[in-house]
Tab-separated table of C-alpha atoms in Angstrom:
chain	number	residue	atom	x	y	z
B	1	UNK	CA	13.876	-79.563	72.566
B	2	UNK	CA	14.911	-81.705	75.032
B	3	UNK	CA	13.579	-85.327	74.880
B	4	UNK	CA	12.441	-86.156	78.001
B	5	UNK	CA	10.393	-89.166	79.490
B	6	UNK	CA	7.436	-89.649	82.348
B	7	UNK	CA	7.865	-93.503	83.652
B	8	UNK	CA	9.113	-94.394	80.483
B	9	UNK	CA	6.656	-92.993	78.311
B	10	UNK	CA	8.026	-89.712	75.808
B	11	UNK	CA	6.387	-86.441	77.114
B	12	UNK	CA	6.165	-83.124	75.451
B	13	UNK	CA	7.984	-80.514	76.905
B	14	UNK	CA	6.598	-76.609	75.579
B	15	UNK	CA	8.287	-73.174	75.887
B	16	UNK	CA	11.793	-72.549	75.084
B	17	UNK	CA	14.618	-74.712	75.594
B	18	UNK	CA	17.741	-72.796	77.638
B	19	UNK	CA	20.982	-73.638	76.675
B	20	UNK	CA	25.099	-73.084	78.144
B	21	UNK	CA	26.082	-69.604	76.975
B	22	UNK	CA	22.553	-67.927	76.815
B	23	UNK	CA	21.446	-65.251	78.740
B	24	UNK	CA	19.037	-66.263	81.097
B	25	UNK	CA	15.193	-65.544	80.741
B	26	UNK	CA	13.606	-63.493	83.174
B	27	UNK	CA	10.387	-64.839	84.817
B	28	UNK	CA	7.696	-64.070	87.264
B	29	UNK	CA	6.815	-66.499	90.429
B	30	UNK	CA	4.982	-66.791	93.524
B	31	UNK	CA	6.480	-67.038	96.778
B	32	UNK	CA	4.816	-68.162	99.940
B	33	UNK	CA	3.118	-65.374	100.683
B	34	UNK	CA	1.758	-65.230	97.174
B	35	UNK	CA	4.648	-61.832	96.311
B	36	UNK	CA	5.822	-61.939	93.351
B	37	UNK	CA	9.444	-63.038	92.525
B	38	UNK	CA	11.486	-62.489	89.389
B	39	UNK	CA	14.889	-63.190	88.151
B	40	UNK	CA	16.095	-59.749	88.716
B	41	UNK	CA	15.402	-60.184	92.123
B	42	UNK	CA	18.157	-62.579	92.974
B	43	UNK	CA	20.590	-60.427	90.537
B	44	UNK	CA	24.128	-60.279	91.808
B	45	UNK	CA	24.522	-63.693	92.794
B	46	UNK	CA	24.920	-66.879	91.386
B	47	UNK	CA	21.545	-69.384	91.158
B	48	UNK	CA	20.998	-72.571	91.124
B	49	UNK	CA	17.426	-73.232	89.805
B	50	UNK	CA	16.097	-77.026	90.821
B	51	UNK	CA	13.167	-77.525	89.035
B	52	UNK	CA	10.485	-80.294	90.145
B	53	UNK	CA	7.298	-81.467	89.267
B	54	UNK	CA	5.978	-81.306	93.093
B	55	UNK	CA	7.562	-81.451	96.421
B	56	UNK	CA	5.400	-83.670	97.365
B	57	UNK	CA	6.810	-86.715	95.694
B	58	UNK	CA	9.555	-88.975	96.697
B	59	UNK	CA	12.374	-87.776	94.313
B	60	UNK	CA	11.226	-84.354	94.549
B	61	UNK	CA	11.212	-84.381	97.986
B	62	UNK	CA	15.085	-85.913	98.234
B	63	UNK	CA	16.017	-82.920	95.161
B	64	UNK	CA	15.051	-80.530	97.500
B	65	UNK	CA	16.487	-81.456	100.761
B	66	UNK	CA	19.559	-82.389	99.006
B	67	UNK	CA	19.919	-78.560	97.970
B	68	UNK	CA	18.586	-77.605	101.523
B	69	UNK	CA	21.834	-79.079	102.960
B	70	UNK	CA	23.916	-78.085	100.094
B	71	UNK	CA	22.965	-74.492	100.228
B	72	UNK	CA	24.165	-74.077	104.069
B	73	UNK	CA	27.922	-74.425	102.418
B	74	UNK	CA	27.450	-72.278	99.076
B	75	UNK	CA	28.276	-68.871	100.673
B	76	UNK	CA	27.162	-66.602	98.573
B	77	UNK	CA	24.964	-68.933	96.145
B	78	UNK	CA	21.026	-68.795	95.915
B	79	UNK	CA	19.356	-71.720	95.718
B	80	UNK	CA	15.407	-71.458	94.429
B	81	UNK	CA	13.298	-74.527	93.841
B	82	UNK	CA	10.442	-74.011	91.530
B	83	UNK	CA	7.524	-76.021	90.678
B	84	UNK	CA	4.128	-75.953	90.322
B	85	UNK	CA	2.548	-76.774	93.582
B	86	UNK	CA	0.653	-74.332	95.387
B	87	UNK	CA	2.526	-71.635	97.342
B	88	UNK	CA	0.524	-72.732	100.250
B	89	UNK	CA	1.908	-76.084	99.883
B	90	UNK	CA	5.060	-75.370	99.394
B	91	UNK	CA	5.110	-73.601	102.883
B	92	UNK	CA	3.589	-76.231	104.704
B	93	UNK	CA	6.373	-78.735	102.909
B	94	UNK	CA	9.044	-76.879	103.975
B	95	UNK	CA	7.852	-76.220	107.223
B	96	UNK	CA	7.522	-79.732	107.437
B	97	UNK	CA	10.632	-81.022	105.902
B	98	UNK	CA	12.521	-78.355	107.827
B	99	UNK	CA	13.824	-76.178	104.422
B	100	UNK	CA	15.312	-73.319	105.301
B	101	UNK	CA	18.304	-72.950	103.106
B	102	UNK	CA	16.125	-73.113	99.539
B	103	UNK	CA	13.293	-70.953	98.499
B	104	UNK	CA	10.721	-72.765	97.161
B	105	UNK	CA	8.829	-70.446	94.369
B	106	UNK	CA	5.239	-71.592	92.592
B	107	UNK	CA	4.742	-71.352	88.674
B	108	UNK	CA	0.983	-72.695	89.393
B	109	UNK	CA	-0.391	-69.522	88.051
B	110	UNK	CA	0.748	-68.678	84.327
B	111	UNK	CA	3.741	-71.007	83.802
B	112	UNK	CA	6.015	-68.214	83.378
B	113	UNK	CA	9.331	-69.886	84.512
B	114	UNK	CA	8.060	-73.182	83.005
B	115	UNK	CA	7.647	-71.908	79.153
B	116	UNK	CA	10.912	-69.323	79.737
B	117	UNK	CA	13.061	-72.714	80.780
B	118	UNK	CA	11.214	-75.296	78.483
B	119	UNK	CA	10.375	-77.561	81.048
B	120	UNK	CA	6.143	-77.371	80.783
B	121	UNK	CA	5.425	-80.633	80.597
B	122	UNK	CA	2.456	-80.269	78.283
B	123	UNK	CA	0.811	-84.009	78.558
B	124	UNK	CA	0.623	-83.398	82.509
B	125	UNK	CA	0.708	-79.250	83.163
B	126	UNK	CA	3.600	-79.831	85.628
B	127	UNK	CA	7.124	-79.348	85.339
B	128	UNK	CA	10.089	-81.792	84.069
B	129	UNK	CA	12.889	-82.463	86.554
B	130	UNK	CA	15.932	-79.399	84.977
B	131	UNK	CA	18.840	-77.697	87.184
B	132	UNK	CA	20.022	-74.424	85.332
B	133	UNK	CA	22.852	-72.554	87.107
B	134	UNK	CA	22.699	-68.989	86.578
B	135	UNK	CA	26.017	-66.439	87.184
B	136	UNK	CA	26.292	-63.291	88.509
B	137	UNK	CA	25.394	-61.825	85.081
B	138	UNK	CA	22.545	-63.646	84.374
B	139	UNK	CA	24.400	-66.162	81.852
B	140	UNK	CA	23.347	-69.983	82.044
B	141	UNK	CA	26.396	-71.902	82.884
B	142	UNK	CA	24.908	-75.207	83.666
B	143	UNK	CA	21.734	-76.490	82.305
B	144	UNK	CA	20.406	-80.123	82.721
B	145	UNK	CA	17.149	-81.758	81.500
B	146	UNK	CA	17.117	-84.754	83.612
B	147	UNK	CA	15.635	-87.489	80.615
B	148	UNK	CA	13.610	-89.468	82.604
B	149	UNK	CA	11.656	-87.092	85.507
B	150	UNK	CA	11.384	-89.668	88.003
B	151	UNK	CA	15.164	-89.519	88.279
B	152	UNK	CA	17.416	-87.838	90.523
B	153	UNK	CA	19.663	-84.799	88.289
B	154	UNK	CA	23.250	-84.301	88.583
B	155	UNK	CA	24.102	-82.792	91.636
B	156	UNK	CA	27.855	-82.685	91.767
B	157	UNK	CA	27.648	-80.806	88.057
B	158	UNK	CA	25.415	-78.104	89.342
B	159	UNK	CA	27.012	-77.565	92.824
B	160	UNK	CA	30.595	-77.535	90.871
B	161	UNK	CA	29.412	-75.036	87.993
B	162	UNK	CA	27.636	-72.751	90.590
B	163	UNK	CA	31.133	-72.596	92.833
B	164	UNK	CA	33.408	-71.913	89.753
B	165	UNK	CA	31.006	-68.888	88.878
């Protein structure tokens, strides 16, 4: 597994780890109005997946209004931000923060996407910081664990791996 920190101290991250080359693992989320979303749903396209621990923390917030204005130039590329806030949250966030280019999907209930991605942070029953970049065929073609969750993930290499698939 990934080794991955929590303001410096070593947290322990559960389900199973997703690697470059794998096909991806389906998974079952809530939406805003509490429907349920899966990976098959978005089939056909390319994903980026931004995982955070809540969107209603500093770095969090900046992850996903960086991939807000991203996503207005990535024709053809879905951008979902999961984590496990409520959905109710999430809407009020985005309504908020003005996020209308990202859909923001809730893994409060059962984990699903968490343990399918390996990025339940067990210690804290939230979710470590990740990007995965799905293709067209469901193959991961860019995963990141970002080490240290307060930290801000690669952009650049998850925007560039989602436009070359």
């Amino acid at each position: 597994m990934a080794q991955v920190r929590f303001k410096g101290n070593p947290v322990t991250l559960t389900g199973n780890e997703v690697k470059v080359g794998e096909q991806a693992p389906n998974f079952s989320v809530l939406n805003h109005d509490l429907s349920l979303v899966t990976l098959d749903d978005s089939k056909g396209t390319v994903r980026i997946i931004s995982v955070v621990p809540s969107v209603d923390t500093p770095v969090c917030d900046q992850q996903t209004r960086r991939f807000n204005e991203e996503a207005a130039n990535l024709n053809g590329i879905t951008v979902l931000t999961v984590s496990v806030d409520l959905p109710f949250a999430q809407k009020r966030w985005c309504g908020a923060a003005g996020i209308d280019q990202v859909q923001t999907l809730s893994d409060y209930r059962d984990l699903s996407f968490g343990k399918a991605y390996g990025v339940v942070i067990e210690e804290l029953r939230l979710l470590a910081r990740a990007i995965f970049v799905i293709d067209k065929n469901d193959k991961v073609v860019h995963a990141e664990y970002v080490s240290e969750v307060t930290e801000h993930p690669d952009y650049e290499a998850a925007i560039q791996a989602a436009i070359k698939n």
